[in-house]
Short mmCIF file of C-alpha atoms in Angstrom, two decimals:
data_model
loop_
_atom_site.label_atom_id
_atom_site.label_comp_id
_atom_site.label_asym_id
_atom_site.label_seq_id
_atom_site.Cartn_x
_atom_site.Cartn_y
_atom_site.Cartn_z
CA UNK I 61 -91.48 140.81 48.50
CA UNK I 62 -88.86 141.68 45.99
CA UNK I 63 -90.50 140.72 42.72
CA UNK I 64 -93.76 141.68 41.22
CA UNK I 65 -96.10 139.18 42.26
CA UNK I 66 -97.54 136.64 39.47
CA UNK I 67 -100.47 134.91 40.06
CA UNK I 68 -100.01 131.44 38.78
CA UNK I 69 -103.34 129.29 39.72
CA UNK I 70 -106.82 131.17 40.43
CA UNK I 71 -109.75 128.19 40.18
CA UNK I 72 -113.26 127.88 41.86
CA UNK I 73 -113.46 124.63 43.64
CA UNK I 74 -110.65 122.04 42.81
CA UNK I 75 -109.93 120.40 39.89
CA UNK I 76 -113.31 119.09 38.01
CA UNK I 77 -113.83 115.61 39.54
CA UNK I 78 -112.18 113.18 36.82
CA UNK I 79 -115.58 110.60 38.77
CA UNK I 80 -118.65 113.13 37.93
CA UNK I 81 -119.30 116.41 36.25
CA UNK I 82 -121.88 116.95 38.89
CA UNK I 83 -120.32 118.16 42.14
CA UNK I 84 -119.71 115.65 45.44
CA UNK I 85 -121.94 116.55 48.22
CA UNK I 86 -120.35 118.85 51.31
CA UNK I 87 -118.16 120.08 48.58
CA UNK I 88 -118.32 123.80 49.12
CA UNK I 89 -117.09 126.50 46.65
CA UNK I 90 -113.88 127.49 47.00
CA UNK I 91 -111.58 130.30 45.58
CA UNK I 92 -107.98 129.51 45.92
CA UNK I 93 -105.45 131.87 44.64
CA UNK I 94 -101.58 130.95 44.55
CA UNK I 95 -99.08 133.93 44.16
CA UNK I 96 -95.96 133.01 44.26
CA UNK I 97 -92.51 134.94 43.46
CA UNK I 98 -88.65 133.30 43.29
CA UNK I 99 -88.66 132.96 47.16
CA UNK I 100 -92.06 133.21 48.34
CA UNK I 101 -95.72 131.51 48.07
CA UNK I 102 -98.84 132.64 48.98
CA UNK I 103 -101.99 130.15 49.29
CA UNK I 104 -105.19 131.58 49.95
CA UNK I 105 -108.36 129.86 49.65
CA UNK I 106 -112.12 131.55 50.50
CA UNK I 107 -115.08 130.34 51.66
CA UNK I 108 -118.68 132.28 51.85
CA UNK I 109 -116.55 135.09 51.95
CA UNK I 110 -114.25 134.79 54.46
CA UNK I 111 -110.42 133.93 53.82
CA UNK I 112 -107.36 131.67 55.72
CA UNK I 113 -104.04 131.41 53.92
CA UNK I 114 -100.00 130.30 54.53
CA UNK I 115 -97.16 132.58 53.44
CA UNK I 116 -93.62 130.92 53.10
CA UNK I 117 -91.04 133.66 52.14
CA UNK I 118 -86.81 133.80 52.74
CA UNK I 119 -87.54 134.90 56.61
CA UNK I 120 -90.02 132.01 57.58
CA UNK I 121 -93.66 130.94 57.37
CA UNK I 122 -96.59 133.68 58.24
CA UNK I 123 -100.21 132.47 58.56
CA UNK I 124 -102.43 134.98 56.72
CA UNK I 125 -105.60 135.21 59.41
CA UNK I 126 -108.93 136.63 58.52
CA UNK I 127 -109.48 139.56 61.02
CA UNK I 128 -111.20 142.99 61.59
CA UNK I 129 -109.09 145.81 60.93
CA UNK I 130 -107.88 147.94 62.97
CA UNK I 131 -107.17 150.43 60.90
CA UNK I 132 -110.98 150.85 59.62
CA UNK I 133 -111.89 150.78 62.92
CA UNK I 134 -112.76 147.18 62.55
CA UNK I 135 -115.76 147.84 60.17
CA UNK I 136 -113.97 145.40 57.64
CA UNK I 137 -111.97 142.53 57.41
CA UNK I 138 -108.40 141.91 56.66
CA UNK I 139 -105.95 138.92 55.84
CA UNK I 140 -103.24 139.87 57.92
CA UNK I 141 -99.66 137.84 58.07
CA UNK I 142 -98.60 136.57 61.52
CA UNK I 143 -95.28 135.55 61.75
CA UNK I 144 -94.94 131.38 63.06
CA UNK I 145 -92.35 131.57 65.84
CA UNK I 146 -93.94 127.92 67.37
CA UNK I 147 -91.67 125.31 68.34
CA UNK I 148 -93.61 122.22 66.56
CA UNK I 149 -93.83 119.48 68.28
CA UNK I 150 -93.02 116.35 66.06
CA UNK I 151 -95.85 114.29 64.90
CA UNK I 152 -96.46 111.03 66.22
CA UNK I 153 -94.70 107.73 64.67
CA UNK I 154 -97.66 106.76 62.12
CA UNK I 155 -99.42 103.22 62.53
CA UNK I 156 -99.27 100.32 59.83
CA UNK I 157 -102.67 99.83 58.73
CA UNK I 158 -104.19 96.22 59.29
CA UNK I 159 -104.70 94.01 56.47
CA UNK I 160 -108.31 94.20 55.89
CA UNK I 161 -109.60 90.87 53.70
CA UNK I 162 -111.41 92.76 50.65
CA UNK I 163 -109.82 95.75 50.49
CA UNK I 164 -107.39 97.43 47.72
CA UNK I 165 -103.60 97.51 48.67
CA UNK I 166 -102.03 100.80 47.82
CA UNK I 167 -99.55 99.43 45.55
CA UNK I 168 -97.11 100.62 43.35
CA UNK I 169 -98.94 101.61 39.73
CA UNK I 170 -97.60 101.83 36.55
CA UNK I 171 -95.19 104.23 35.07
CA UNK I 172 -97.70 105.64 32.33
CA UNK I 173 -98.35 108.99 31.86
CA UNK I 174 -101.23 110.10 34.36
CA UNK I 175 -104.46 111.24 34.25
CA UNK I 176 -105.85 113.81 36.34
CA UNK I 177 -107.35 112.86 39.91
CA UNK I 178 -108.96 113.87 42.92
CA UNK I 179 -108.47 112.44 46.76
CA UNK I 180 -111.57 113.59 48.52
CA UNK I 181 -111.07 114.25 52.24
CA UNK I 182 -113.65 114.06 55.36
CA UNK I 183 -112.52 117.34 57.24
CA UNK I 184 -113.54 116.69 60.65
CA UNK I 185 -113.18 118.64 63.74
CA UNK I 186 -114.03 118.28 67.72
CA UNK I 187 -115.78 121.02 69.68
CA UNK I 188 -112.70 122.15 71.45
CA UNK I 189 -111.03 122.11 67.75
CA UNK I 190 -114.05 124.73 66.50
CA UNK I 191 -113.24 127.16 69.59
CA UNK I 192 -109.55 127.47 68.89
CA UNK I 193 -110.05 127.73 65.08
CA UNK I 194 -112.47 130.67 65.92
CA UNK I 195 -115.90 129.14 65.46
CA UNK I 196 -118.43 128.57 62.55
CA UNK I 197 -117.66 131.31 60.52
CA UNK I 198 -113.90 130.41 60.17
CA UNK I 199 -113.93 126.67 59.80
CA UNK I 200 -114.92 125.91 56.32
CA UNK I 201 -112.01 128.19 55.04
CA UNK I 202 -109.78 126.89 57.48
CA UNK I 203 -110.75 123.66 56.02
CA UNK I 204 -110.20 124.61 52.35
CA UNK I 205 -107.03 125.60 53.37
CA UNK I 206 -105.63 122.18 53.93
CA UNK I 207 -106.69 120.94 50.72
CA UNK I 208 -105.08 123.95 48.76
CA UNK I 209 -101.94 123.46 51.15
CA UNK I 210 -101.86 119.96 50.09
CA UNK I 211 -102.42 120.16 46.77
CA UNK I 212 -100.08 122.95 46.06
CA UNK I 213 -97.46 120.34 48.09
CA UNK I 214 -98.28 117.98 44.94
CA UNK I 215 -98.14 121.00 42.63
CA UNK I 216 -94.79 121.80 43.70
CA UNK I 217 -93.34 118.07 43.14
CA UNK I 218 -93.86 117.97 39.76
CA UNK I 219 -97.60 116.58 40.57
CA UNK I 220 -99.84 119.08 39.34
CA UNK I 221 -102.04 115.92 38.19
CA UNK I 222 -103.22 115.61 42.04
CA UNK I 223 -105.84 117.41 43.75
CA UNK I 224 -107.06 117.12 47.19
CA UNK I 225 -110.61 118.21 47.89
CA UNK I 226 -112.43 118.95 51.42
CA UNK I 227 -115.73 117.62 52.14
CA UNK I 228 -117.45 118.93 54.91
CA UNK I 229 -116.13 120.18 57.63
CA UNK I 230 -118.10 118.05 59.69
CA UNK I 231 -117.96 118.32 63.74
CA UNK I 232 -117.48 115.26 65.60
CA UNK I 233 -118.31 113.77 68.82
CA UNK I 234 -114.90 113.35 69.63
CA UNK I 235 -114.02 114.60 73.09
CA UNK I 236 -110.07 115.42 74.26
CA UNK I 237 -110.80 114.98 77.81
CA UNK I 238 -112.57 111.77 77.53
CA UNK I 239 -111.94 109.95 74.51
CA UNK I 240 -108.33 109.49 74.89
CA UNK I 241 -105.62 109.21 71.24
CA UNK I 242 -107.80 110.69 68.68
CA UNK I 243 -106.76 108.19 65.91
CA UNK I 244 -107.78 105.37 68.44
CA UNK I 245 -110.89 106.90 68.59
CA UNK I 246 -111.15 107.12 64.90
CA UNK I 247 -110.11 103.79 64.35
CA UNK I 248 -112.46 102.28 67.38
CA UNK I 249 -116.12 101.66 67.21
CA UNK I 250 -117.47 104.19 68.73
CA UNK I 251 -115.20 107.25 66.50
CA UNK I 252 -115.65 104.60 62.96
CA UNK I 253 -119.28 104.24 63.42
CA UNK I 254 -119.65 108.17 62.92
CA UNK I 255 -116.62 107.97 59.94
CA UNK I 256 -118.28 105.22 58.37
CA UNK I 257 -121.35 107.01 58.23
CA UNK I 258 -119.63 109.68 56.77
CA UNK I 259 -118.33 108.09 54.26
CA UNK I 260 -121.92 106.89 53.26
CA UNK I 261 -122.72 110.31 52.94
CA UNK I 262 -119.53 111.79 50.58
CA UNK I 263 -118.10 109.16 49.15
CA UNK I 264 -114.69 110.56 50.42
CA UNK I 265 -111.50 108.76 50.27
CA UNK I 266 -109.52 109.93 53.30
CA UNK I 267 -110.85 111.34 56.44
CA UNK I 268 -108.62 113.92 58.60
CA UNK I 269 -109.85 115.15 61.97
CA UNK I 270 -108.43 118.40 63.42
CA UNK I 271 -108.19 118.22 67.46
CA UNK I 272 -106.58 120.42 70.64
CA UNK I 273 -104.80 117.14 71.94
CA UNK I 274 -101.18 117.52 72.04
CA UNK I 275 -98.78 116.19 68.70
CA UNK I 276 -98.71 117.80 66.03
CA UNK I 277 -100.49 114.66 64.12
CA UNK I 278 -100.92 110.88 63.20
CA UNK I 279 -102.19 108.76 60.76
CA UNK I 280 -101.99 105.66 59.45
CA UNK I 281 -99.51 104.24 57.14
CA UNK I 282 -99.92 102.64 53.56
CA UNK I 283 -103.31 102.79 54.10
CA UNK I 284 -106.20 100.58 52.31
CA UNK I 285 -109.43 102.24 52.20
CA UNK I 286 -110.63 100.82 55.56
CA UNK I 287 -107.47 102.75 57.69
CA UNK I 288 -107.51 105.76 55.14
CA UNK I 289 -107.18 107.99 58.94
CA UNK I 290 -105.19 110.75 60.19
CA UNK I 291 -105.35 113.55 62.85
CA UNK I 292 -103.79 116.98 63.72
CA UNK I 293 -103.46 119.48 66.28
CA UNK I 294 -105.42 122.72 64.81
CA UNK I 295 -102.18 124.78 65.16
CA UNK I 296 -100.33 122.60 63.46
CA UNK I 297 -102.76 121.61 60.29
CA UNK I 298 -101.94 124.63 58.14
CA UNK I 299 -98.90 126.39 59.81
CA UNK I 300 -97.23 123.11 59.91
CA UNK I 301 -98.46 121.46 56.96
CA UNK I 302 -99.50 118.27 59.31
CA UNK I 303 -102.66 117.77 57.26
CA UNK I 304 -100.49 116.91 53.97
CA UNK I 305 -98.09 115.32 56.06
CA UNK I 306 -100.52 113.21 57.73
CA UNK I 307 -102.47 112.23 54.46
CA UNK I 308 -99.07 111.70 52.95
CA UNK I 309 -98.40 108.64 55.43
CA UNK I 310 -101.62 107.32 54.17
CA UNK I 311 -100.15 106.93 50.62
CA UNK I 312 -96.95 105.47 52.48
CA UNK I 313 -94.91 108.18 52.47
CA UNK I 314 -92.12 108.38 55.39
CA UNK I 315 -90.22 110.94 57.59
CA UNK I 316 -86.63 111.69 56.79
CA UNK I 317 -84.40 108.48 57.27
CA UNK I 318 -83.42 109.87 61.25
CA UNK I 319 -86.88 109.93 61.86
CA UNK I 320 -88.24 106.54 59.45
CA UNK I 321 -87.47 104.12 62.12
CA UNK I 322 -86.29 102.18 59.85
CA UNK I 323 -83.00 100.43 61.85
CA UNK I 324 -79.42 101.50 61.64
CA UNK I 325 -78.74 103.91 59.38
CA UNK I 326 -76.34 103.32 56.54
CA UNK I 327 -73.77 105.48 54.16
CA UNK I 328 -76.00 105.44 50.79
CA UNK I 329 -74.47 105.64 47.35
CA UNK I 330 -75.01 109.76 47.54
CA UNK I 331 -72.51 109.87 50.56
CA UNK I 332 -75.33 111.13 52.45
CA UNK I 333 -76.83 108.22 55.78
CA UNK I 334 -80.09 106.80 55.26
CA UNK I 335 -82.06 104.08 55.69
CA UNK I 336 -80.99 100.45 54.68
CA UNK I 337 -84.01 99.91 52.03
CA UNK I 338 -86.25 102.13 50.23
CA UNK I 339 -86.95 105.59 48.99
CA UNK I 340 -89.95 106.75 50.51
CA UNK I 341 -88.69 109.58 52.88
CA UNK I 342 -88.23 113.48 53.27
CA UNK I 343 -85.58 115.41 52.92
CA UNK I 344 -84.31 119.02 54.43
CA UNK I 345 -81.55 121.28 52.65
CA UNK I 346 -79.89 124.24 53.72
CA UNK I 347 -79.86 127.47 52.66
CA UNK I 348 -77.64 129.83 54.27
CA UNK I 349 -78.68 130.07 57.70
CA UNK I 350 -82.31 128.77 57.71
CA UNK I 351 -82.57 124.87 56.96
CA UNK I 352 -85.90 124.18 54.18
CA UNK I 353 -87.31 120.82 54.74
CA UNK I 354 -90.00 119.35 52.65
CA UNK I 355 -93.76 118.07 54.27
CA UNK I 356 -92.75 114.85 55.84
CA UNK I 357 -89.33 115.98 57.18
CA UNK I 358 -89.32 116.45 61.42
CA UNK I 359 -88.46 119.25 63.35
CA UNK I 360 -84.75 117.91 63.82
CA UNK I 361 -84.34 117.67 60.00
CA UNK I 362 -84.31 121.65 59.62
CA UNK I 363 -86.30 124.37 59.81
CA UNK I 364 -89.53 125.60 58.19
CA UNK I 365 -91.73 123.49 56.55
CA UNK I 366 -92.37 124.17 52.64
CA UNK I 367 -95.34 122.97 50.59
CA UNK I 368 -92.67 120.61 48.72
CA UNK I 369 -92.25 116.75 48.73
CA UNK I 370 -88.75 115.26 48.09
CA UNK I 371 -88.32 114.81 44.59
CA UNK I 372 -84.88 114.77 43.18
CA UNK I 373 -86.16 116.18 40.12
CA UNK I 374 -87.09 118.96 41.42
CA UNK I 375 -85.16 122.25 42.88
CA UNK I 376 -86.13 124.82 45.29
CA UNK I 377 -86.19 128.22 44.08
CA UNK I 378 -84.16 126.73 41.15
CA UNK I 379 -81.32 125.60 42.29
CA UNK I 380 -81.38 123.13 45.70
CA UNK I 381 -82.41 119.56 45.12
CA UNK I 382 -85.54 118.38 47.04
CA UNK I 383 -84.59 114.98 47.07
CA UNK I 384 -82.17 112.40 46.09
CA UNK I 385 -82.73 109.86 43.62
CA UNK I 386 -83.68 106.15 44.93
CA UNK I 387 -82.72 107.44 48.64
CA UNK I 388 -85.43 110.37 49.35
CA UNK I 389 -87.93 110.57 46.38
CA UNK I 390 -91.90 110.53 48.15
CA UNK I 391 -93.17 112.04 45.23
CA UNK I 392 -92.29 109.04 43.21
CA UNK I 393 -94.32 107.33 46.38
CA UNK I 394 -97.63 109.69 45.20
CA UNK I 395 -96.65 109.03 41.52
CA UNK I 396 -97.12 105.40 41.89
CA UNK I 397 -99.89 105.80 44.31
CA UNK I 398 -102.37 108.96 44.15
CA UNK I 399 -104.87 107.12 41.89
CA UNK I 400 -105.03 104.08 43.77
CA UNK I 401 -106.00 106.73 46.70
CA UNK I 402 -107.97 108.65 44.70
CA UNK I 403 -110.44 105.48 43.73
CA UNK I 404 -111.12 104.65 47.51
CA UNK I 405 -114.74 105.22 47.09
CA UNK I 406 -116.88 107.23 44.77
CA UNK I 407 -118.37 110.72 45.78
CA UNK I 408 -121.55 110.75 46.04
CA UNK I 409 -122.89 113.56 43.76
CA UNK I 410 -126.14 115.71 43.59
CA UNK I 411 -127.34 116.13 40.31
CA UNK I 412 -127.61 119.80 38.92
CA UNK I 413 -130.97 121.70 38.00
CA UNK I 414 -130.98 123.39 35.36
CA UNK I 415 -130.62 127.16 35.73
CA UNK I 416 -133.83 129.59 36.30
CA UNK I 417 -134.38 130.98 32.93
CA UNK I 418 -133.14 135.22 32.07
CA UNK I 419 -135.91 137.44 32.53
CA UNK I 420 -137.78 138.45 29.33
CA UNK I 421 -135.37 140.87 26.81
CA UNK I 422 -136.42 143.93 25.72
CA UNK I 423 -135.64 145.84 22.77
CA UNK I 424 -134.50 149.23 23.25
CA UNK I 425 -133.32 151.72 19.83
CA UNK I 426 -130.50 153.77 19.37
CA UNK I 427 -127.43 151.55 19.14
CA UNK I 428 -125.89 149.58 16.78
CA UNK I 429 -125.17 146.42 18.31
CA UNK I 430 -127.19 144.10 20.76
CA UNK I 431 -125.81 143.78 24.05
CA UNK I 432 -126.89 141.33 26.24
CA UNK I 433 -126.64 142.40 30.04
CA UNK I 434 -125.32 139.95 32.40
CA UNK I 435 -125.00 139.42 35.89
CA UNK I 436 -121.63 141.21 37.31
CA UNK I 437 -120.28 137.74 37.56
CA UNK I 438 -122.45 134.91 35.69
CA UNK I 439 -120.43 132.13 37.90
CA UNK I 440 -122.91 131.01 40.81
CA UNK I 441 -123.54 129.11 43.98
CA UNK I 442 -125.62 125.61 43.10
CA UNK I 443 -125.63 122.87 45.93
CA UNK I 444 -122.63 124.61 47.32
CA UNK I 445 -120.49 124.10 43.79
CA UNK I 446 -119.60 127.22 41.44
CA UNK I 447 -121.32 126.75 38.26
CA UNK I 448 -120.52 129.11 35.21
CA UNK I 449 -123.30 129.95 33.10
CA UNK I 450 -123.14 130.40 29.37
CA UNK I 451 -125.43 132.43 27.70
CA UNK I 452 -127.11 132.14 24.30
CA UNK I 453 -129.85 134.79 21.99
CA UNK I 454 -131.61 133.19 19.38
CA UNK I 455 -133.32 135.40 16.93
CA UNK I 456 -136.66 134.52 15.26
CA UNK I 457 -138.52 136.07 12.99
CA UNK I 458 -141.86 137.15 14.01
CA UNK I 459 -143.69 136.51 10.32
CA UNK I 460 -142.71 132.52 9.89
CA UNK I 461 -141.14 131.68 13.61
CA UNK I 462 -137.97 130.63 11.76
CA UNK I 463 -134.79 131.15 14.04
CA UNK I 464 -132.70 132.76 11.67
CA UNK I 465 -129.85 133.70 14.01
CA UNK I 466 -128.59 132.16 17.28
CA UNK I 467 -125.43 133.65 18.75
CA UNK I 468 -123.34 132.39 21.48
CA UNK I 469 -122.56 135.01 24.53
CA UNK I 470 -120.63 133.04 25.79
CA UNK I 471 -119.36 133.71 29.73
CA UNK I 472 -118.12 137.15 29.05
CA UNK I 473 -115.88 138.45 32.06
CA UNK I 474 -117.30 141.57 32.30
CA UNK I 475 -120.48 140.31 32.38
CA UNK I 476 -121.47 141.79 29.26
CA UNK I 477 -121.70 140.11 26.10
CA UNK I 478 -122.12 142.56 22.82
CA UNK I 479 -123.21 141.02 19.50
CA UNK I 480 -122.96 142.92 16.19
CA UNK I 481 -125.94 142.66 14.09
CA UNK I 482 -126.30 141.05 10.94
CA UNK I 483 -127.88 142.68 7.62
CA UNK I 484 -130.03 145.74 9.40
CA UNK I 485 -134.05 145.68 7.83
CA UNK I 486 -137.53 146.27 8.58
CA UNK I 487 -138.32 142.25 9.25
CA UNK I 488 -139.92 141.74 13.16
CA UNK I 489 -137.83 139.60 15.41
CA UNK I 490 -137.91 138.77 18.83
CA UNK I 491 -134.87 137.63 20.97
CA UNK I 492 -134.81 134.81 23.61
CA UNK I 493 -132.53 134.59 26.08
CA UNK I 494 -130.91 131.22 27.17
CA UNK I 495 -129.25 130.00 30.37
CA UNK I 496 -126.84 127.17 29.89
CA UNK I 497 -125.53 125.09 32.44
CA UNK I 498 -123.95 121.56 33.58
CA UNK I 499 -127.41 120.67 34.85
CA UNK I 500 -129.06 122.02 32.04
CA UNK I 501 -130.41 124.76 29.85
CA UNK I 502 -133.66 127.20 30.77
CA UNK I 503 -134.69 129.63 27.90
CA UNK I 504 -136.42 132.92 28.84
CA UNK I 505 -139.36 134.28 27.97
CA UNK I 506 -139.24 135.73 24.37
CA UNK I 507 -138.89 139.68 23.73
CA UNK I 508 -141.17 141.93 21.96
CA UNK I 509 -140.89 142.19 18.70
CA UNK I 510 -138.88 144.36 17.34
CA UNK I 511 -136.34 145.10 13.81
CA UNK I 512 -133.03 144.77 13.50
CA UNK I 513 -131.63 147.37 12.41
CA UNK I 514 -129.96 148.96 16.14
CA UNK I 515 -131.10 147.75 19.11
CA UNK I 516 -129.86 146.62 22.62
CA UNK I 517 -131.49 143.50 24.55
CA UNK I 518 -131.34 144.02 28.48
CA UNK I 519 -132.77 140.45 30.52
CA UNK I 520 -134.16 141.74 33.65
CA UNK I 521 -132.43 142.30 36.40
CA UNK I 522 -129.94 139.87 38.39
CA UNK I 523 -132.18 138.56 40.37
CA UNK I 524 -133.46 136.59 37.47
CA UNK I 525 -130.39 134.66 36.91
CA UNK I 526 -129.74 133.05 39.53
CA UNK I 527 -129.85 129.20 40.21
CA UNK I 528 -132.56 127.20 41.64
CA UNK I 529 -131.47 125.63 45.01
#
């Protein structure tokens, strides 16, 4: 890397859900952290601690895998960038979705200025899937991974407004050796039975299954909610970006015109051939010897991959077009279309408890301020969201019970939170301590009493604050 690099996006989860402020079930926390430079991007995403992430950079695409070190003697874990030299096979031609009587048509929306919003995806896997990924403890953040790919894809296109979250993962009963074209199977009754019954349980808008069965990927094209379906081959869901590019068909995005199937091509108004009608399709441009394409480009379009859709208002690494205007524009396609997507179904949320209370405070003399000790990080795990806890002390005074002083701690980063007294005296106070969080608030027990003239307020210990499951 030549640059210093910047982080530009560090969140838990994915964007709030613009449906709930309680959190979908299967959604499990998730760090992502984007780095990103003038000619490379890191996405990393992790999971119960254990990372997966994609580097693109000037000499190719690296995944970043989660394994022991070698150089500790493999007594710790490492993410470690592997070069991509596959050959990609091309995904499959996608399938126009059936009309289905009832259902919403994604259509074209407005051109208004847009509000935030979140495509939930069913991540679903087969058996033989789960082995190649490297088993239970690597699948949710290979999961995660997808999403983040996806929606740094948007991010990149000017679409920072879209977010794509993973439910799940989920294993299915899906069988490569028996159960022939995986998006068959999830299309057919036996594979939409178990979807459907997904669905029931997340609310998602999309499912994606990850499989060990040849192509790169399918899904199905323009989808309404009933044929929101797509597939990949494991090796090709993150390296290759086939998980966005499959999803992508959903919201009717195309390949580049040579690949659309769309008829003879024809000389188009930028000089360039494409097809006869339309603008929903990729685009690849050169730079020196290594041809870029964007997400729903083929293998015969260029190179590597990038986590960009053609947009012609927007340029790679400043200066090379990603699209062409009314020829190659898909991110006009998930402009028009993400929210239609996005309101598939409604996730099904758990509500939140409210946090256990802090232990009891305790007053301690010598110092001039009041400190209120923290946990090292007051963000924790509820119903498999991150929740970030505020923290307030309320003062009282021990002769009346009037609260005569309630101060807001905030969710200090170091997980400290200092408070400088008011007018020092002899009056008796105690403090309470107060938990605050989306499901609620829980106020601990109250100190002894004590003056305020220097003292420092210490909740017990850690253990105290964390969240009822």
């Amino acid at each position: 890397m030549e640059a210093v690099k910047a982080a530009l996006l560090v969140f838990l989860l994915a964007w709030p859900s613009v449906v709930s402020a309680n959190p979908p079930a299967w959604a499990k926390a998730v760090k992502t952290t984007v780095t990103k430079t003038a000619d490379s991007e890191d996405v990393i995403v992790e999971v119960n601690g254990v990372k997966a992430g994609r580097r693109q950079d000037a000499t190719g695409v690296y995944d970043l895998v989660w394994e022991r070190d070698p150089t500790l003697l493999g007594l710790k874990h490492r993410l470690h960038p592997h070069k991509v030299t596959k050959i990609f096979p091309a995904e499959r031609d996608p399938i126009a979705a059936p009309a289905v009587v009832g259902d919403a048509v994604v259509a074209p929306a407005s051109m208004a200025d847009p509000a935030p919003v979140v495509i939930d995806v069913n991540m679903l896997y087969s058996a033989a899937a789960l082995v190649k990924i490297g088993g239970p403890t690597k699948i949710d953040a290979f999961a995660a991974l997808s999403c983040a790919l996806a929606t740094q894809s948007y991010a990149n296109s000017g679409l920072g407004w879209i977010t794509f979250r993973c439910l799940g993962p989920f294993q299915t009963a899906y069988n490569e050796a028996t159960d022939g074209n995986a998006l068959d199977w999830m299309a057919g009754p036996v594979g939409n039975a178990e979807i459907q019954q997904r669905y029931g349980q997340t609310g998602a808008d999309l499912s994606h299954m990850v499989t060990t069965n040849g192509a790169c990927g399918q899904g199905y094209m323009t989808v309404t909610a009933s044929y929101a379906l797509s597939m990949s081959e494991w090796d090709c869901t993150n390296s290759n970006l086939s998980m966005p590019h499959e999803t992508g068909h959903n919201m009717g995005m195309h390949h580049d015109p040579a690949n659309a199937q769309c008829g003879a091509l024809v000389t188009k108004p930028s000089g360039l051939q494409g097809c006869a009608t339309g603008y929903n399709y990729g685009h690849a441009w050169p730079i020196g010897a290594i041809q870029w394409r964007d997400v729903m480009s083929y293998p015969g379009a260029g190179g590597a991959r990038v986590t960009q859709f053609s947009s012609p208002l927007v340029l790679y690494q400043g200066q090379w077009p990603t699209g062409i205007a009314n020829e190659r524009d898909n991110a006009r396609v998930a402009f028009d279309r993400a929210a239609t997507v996005a309101g598939f179904r409604t996730p099904v949320t758990v509500p939140l408890p409210a946090p256990q209370p802090p232990g009891k405070t305790k007053a301690v003399t010598g110092q001039a301020f009041v400190t209120l000790v923290l946990s090292p990080d007051n963000s924790t795990i509820i119903n498999g969201q991150a929740v970030v806890l505020n923290y307030t002390v309320a003062y009282r005074r021990v002769s009346d019970g009037v609260v005569t002083d309630t101060v807001n701690c905030g969710k200090p980063a170091n997980g400290n939170c200092t408070i400088p007294l008011s007018v020092p005296g002899t009056v008796l106070y105690t403090a309470t301590a107060t938990a605050v969080g989306p499901g609620g608030s829980s106020a601990g027990p109250a100190s002894d009493p004590f003056t305020k003239t220097a003292v420092t307020h210490k909740p017990s210990k850690f253990s105290n604050f964390r969240i009822l499951q």
